PDB file of C-alpha atoms and ligand atoms in Angstrom:
ATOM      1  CA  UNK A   1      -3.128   2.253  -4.733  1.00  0.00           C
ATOM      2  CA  UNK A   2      -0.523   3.237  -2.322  1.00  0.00           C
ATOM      3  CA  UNK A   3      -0.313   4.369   1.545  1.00  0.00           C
ATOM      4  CA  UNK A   4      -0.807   8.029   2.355  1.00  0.00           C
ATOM      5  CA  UNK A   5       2.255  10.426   2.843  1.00  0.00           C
ATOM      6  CA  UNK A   6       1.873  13.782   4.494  1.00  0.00           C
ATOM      7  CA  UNK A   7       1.790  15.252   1.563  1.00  0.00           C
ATOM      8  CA  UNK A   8      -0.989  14.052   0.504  1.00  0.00           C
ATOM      9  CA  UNK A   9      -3.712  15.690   2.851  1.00  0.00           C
ATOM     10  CA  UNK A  10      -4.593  19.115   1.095  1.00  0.00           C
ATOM     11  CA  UNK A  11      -5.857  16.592  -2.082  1.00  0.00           C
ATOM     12  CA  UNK A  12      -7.287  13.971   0.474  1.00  0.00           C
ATOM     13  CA  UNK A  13      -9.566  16.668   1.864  1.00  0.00           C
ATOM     14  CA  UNK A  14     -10.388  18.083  -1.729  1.00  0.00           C
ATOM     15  CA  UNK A  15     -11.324  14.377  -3.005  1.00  0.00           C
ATOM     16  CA  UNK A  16     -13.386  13.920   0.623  1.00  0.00           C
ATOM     17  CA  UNK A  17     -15.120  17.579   0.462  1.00  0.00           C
ATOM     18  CA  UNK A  18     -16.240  17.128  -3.291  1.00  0.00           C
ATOM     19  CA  UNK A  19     -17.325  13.019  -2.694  1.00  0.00           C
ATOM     20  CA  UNK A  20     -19.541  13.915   0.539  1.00  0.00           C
ATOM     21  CA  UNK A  21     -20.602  17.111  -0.977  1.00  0.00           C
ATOM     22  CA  UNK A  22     -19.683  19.269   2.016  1.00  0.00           C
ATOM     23  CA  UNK A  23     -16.850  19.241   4.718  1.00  0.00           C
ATOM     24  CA  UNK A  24     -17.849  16.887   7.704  1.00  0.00           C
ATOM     25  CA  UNK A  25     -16.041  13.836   6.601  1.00  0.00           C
ATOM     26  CA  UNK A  26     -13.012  16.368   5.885  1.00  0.00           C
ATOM     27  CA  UNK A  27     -13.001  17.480   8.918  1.00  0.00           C
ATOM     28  CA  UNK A  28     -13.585  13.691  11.276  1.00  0.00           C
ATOM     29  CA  UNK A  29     -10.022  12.578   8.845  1.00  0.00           C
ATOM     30  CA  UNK A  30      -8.293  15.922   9.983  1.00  0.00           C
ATOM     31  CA  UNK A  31      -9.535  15.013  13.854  1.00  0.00           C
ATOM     32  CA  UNK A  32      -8.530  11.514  13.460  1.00  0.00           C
ATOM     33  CA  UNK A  33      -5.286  12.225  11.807  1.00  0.00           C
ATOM     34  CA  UNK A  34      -4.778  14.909  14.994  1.00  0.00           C
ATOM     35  CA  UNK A  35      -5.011  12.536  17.593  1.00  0.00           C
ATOM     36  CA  UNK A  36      -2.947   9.697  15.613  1.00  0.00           C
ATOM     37  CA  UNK A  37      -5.937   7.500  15.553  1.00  0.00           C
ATOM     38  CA  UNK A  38      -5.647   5.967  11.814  1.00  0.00           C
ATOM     39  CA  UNK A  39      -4.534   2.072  11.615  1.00  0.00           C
ATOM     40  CA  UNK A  40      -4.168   2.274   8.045  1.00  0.00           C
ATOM     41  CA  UNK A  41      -4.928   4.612   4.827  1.00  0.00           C
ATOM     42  CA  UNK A  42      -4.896   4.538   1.605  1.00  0.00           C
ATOM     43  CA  UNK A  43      -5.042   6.397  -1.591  1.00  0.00           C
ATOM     44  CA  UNK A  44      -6.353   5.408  -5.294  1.00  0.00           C
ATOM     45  CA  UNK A  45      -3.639   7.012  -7.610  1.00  0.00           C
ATOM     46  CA  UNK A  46      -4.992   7.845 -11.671  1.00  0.00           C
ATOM     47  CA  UNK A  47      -1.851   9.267 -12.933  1.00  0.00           C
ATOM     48  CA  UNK A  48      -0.380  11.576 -10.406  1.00  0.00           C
ATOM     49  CA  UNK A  49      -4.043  12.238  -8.875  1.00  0.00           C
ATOM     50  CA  UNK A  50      -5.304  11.518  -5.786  1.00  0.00           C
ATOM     51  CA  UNK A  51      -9.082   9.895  -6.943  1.00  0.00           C
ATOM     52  CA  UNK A  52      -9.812   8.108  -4.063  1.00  0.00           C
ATOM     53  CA  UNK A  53      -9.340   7.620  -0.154  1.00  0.00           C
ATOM     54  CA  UNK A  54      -9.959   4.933   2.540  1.00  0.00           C
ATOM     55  CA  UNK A  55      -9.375   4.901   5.903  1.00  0.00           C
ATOM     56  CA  UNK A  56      -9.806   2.455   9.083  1.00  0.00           C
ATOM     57  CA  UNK A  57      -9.501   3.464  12.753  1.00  0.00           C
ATOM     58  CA  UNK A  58      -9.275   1.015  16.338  1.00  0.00           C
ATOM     59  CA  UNK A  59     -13.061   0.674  17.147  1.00  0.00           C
ATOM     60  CA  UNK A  60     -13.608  -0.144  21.179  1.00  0.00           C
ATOM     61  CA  UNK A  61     -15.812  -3.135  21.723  1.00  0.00           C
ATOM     62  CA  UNK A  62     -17.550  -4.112  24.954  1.00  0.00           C
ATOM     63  CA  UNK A  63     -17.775  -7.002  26.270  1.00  0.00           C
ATOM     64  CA  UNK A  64     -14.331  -6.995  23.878  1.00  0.00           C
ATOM     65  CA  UNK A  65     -13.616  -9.350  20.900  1.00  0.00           C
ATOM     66  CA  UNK A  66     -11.008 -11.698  20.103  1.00  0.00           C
ATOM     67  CA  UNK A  67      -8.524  -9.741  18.178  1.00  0.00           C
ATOM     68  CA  UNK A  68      -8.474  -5.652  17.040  1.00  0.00           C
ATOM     69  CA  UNK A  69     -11.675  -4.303  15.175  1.00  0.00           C
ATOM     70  CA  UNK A  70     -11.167  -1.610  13.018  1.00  0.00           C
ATOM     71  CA  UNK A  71     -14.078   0.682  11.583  1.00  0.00           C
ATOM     72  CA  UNK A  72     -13.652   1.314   7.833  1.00  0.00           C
ATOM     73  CA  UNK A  73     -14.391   5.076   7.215  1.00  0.00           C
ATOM     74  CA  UNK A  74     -14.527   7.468   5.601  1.00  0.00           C
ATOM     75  CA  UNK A  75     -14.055   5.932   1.821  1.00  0.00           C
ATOM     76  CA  UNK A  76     -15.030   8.548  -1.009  1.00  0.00           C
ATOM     77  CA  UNK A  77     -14.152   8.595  -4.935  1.00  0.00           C
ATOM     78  CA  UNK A  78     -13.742  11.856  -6.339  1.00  0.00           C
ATOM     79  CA  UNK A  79     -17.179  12.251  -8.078  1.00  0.00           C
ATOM     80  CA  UNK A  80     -15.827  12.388 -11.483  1.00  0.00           C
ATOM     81  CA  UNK A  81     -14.670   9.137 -11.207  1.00  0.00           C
ATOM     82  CA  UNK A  82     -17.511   7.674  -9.520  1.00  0.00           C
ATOM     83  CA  UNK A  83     -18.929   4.137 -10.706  1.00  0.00           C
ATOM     84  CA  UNK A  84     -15.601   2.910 -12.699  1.00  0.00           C
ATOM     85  CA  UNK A  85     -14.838   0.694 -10.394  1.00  0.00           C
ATOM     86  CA  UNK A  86     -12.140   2.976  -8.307  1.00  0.00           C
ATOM     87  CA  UNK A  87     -14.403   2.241  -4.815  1.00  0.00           C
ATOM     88  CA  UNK A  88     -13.799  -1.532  -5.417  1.00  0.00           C
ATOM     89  CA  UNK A  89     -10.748  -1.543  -6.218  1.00  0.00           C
ATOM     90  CA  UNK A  90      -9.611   0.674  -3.364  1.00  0.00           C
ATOM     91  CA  UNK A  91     -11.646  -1.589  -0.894  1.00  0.00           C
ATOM     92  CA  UNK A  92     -10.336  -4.770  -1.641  1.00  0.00           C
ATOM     93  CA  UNK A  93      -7.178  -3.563  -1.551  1.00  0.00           C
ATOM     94  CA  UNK A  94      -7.385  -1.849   1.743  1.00  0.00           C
ATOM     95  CA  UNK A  95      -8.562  -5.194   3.097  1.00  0.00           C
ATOM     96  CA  UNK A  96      -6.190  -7.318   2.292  1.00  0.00           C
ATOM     97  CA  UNK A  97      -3.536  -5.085   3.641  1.00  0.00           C
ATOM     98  CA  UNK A  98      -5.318  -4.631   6.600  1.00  0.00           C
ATOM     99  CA  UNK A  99      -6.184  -8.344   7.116  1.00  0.00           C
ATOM    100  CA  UNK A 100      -2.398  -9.004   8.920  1.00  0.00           C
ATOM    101  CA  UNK A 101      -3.686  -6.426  11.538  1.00  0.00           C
ATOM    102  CA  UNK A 102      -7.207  -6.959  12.150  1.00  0.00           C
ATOM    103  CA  UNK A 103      -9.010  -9.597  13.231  1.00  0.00           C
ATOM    104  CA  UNK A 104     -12.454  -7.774  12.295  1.00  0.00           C
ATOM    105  CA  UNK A 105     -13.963  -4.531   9.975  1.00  0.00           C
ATOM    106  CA  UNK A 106     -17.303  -2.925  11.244  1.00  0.00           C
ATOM    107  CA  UNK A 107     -18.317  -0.005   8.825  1.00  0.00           C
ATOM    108  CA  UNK A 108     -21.938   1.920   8.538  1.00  0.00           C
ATOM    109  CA  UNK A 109     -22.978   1.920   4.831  1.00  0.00           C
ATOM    110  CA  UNK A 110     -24.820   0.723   1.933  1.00  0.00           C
ATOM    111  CA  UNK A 111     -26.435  -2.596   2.800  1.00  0.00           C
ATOM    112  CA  UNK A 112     -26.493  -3.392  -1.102  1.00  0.00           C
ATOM    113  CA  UNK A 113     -22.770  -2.227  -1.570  1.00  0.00           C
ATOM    114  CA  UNK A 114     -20.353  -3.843   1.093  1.00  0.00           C
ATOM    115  CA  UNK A 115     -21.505  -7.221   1.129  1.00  0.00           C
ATOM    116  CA  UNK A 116     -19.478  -8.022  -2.392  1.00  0.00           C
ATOM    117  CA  UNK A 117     -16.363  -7.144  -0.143  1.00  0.00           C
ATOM    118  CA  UNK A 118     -17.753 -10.084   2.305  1.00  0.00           C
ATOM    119  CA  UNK A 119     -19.444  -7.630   4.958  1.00  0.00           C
ATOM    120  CA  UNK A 120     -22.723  -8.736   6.626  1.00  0.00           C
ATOM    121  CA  UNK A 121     -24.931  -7.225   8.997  1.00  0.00           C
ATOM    122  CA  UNK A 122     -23.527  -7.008  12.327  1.00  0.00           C
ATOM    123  CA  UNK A 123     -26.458  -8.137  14.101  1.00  0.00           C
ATOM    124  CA  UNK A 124     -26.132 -11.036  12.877  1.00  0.00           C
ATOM    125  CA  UNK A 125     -23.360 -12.168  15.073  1.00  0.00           C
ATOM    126  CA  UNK A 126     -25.761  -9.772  17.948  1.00  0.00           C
ATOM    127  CA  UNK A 127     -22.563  -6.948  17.122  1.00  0.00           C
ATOM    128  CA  UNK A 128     -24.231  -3.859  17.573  1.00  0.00           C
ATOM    129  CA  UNK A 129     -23.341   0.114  16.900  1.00  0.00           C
ATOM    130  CA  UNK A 130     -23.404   2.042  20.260  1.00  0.00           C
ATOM    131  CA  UNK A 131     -25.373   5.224  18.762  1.00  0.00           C
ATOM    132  CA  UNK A 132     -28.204   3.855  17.340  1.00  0.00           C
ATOM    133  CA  UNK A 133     -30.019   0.835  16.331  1.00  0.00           C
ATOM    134  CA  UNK A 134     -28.889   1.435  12.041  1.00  0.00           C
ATOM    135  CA  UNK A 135     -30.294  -1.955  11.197  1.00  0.00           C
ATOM    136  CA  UNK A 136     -28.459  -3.890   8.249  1.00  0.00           C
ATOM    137  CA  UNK A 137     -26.413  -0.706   7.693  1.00  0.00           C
ATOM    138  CA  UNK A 138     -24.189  -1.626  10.324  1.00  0.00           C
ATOM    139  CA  UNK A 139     -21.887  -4.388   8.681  1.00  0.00           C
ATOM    140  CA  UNK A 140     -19.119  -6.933   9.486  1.00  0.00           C
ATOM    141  CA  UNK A 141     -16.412  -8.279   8.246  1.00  0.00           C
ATOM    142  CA  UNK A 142     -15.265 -10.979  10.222  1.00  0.00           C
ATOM    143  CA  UNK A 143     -11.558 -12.804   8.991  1.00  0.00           C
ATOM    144  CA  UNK A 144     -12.250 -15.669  11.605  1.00  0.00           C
ATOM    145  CA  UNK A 145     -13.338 -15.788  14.836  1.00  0.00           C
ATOM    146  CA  UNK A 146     -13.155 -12.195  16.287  1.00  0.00           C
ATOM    147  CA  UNK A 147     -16.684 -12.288  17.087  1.00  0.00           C
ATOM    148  CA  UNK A 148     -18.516 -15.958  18.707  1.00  0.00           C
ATOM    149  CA  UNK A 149     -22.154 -14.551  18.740  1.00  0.00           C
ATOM    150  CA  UNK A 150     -22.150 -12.883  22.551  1.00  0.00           C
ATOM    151  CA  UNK A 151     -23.675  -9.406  22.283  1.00  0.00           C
ATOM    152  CA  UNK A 152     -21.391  -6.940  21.906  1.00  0.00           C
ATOM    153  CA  UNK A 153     -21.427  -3.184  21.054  1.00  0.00           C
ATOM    154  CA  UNK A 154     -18.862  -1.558  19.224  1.00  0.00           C
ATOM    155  CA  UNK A 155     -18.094   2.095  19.864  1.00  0.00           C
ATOM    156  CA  UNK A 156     -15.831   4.653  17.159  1.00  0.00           C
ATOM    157  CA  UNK A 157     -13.005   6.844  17.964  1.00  0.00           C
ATOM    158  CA  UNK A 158     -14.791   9.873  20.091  1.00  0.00           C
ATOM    159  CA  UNK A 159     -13.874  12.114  16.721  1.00  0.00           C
ATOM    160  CA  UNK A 160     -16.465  10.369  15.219  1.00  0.00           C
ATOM    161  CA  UNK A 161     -19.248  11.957  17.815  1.00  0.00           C
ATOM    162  CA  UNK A 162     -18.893  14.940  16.260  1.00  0.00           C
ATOM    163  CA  UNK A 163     -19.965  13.971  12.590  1.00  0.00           C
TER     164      UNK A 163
HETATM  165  C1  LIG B   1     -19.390   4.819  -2.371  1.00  0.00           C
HETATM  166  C2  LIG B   1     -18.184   5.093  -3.271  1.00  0.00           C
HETATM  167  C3  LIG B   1     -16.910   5.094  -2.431  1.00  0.00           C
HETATM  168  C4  LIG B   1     -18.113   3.961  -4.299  1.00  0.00           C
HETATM  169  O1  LIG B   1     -16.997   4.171  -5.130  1.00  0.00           O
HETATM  170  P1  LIG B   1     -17.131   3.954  -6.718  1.00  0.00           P
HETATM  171  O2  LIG B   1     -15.768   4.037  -7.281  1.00  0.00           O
HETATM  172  O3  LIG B   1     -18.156   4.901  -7.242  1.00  0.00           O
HETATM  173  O4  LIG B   1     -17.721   2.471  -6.755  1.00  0.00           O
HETATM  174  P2  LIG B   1     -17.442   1.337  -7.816  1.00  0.00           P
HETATM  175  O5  LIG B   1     -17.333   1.941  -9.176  1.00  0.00           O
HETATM  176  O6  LIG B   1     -16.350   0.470  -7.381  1.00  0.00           O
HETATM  177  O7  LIG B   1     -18.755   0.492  -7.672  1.00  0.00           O
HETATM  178  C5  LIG B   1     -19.904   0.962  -8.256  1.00  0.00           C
HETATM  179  C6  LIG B   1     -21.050   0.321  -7.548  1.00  0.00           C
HETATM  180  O8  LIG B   1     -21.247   0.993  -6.307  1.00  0.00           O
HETATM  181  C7  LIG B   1     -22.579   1.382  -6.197  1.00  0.00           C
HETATM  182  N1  LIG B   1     -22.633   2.588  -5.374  1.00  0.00           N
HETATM  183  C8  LIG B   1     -21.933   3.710  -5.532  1.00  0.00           C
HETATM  184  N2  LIG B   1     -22.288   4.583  -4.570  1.00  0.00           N
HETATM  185  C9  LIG B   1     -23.207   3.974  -3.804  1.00  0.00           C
HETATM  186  C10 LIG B   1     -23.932   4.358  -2.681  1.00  0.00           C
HETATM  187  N3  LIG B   1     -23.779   5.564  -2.115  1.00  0.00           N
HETATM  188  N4  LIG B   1     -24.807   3.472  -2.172  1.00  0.00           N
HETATM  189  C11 LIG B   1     -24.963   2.248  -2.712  1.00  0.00           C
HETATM  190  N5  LIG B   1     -24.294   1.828  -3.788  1.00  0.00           N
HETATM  191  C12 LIG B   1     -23.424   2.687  -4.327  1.00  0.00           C
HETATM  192  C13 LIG B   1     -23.000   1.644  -7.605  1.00  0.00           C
HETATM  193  O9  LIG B   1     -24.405   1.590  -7.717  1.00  0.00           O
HETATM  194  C14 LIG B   1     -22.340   0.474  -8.336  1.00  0.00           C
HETATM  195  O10 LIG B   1     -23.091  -0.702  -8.136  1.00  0.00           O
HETATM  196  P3  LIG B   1     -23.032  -1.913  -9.166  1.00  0.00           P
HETATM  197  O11 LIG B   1     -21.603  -2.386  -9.228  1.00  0.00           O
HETATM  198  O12 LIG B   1     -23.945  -2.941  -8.563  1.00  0.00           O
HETATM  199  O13 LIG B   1     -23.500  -1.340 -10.458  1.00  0.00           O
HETATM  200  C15 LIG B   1     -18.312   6.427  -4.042  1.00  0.00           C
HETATM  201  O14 LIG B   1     -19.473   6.389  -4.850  1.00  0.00           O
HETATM  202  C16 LIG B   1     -18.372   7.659  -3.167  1.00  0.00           C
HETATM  203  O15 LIG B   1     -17.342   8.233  -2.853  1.00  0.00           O
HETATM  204  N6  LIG B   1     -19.575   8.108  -2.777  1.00  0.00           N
HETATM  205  C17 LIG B   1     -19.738   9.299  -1.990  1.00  0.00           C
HETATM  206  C18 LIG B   1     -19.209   9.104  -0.589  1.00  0.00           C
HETATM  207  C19 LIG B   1     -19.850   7.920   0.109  1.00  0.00           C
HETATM  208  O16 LIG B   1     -21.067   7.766   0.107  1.00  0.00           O
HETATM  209  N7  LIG B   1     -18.997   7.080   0.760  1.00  0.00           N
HETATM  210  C20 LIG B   1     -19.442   5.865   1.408  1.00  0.00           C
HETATM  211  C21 LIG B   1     -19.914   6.061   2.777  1.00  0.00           C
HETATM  212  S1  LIG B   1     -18.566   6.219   3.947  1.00  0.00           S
END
């Protein structure tokens, strides 16, 4: 695993293109790398490839927390390296290097696949995405104390309203 070097986009948007099976997700990292609004991002090296990718951006939250959110997204595997443990790998290590800068993770995803990184729904501290109601989809990650239980809604970088 290593940070992400300008060089690096043309196979970043390959790896994202071919894991989502189309280009939105390409596209929301080219916006977000546009307007500067990546915290921290990561690649999964095999050899001199570029198998994996993993990005977090500042979330806004309202009333706000105690501490910087961050929204983990995209992440994608290259699909021919799918289930060998790349995903996990690339997560954990993304988290603890983001843990010095973050006081919390919100991310929309699997409800069966986060929680071995120590995500939980969001609701359950009453944290709540400001699109839609997306039930135990929307998941937290809370290193200590960022959120007390108030309701609170948690809003992505406007380049995600145009996924
Ligand atoms: C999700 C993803 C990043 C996981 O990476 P990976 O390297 O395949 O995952 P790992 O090998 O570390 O872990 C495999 C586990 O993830 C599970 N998994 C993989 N994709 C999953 C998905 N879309 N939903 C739920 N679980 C998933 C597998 O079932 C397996 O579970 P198990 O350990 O209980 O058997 C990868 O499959 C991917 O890029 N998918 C397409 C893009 C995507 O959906 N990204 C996530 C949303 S932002």
């Amino acid at each position: 695993m290593r940070d992400v070097g300008p060089g690096d986009h043309a196979e970043i948007l390959r790896v994202l293109i071919a894991a989502f099976s189309g280009a939105d997700e390409a596209r929301l990292v080219e916006r977000l790398w546009a307007e500067n609004a990546i915290e921290l991002e990561r690649v999964a090296m095999i050899e001199d490839e570029i198998v994996g990718y993993c990005a977090f951006s500042r979330v806004s939250v309202a009333p706000p927390a105690a501490g910087v959110v961050l929204g983990l997204a995209p992440v994608a595997v290259a699909p021919s390296r799918q289930n060998e443990g790349v995903g996990s790998a690339l997560i954990r290590d993304c988290l603890a290097a983001v843990k010095n800068r973050a006081a919390a993770i919100v991310l929309l995803g699997h409800a069966d696949y986060y929680p071995r990184f120590g995500f939980t729904p969001a609701g359950r501290k009453n944290v709540a995405w400001d699109m839609r109601d997306a039930g135990a989809a929307f998941q937290l990650l809370d290193f200590g104390g960022a959120f007390d239980g108030a309701p609170r809604k948690v809003s992505y970088h406007p380049a995600f309203s145009a996924l």
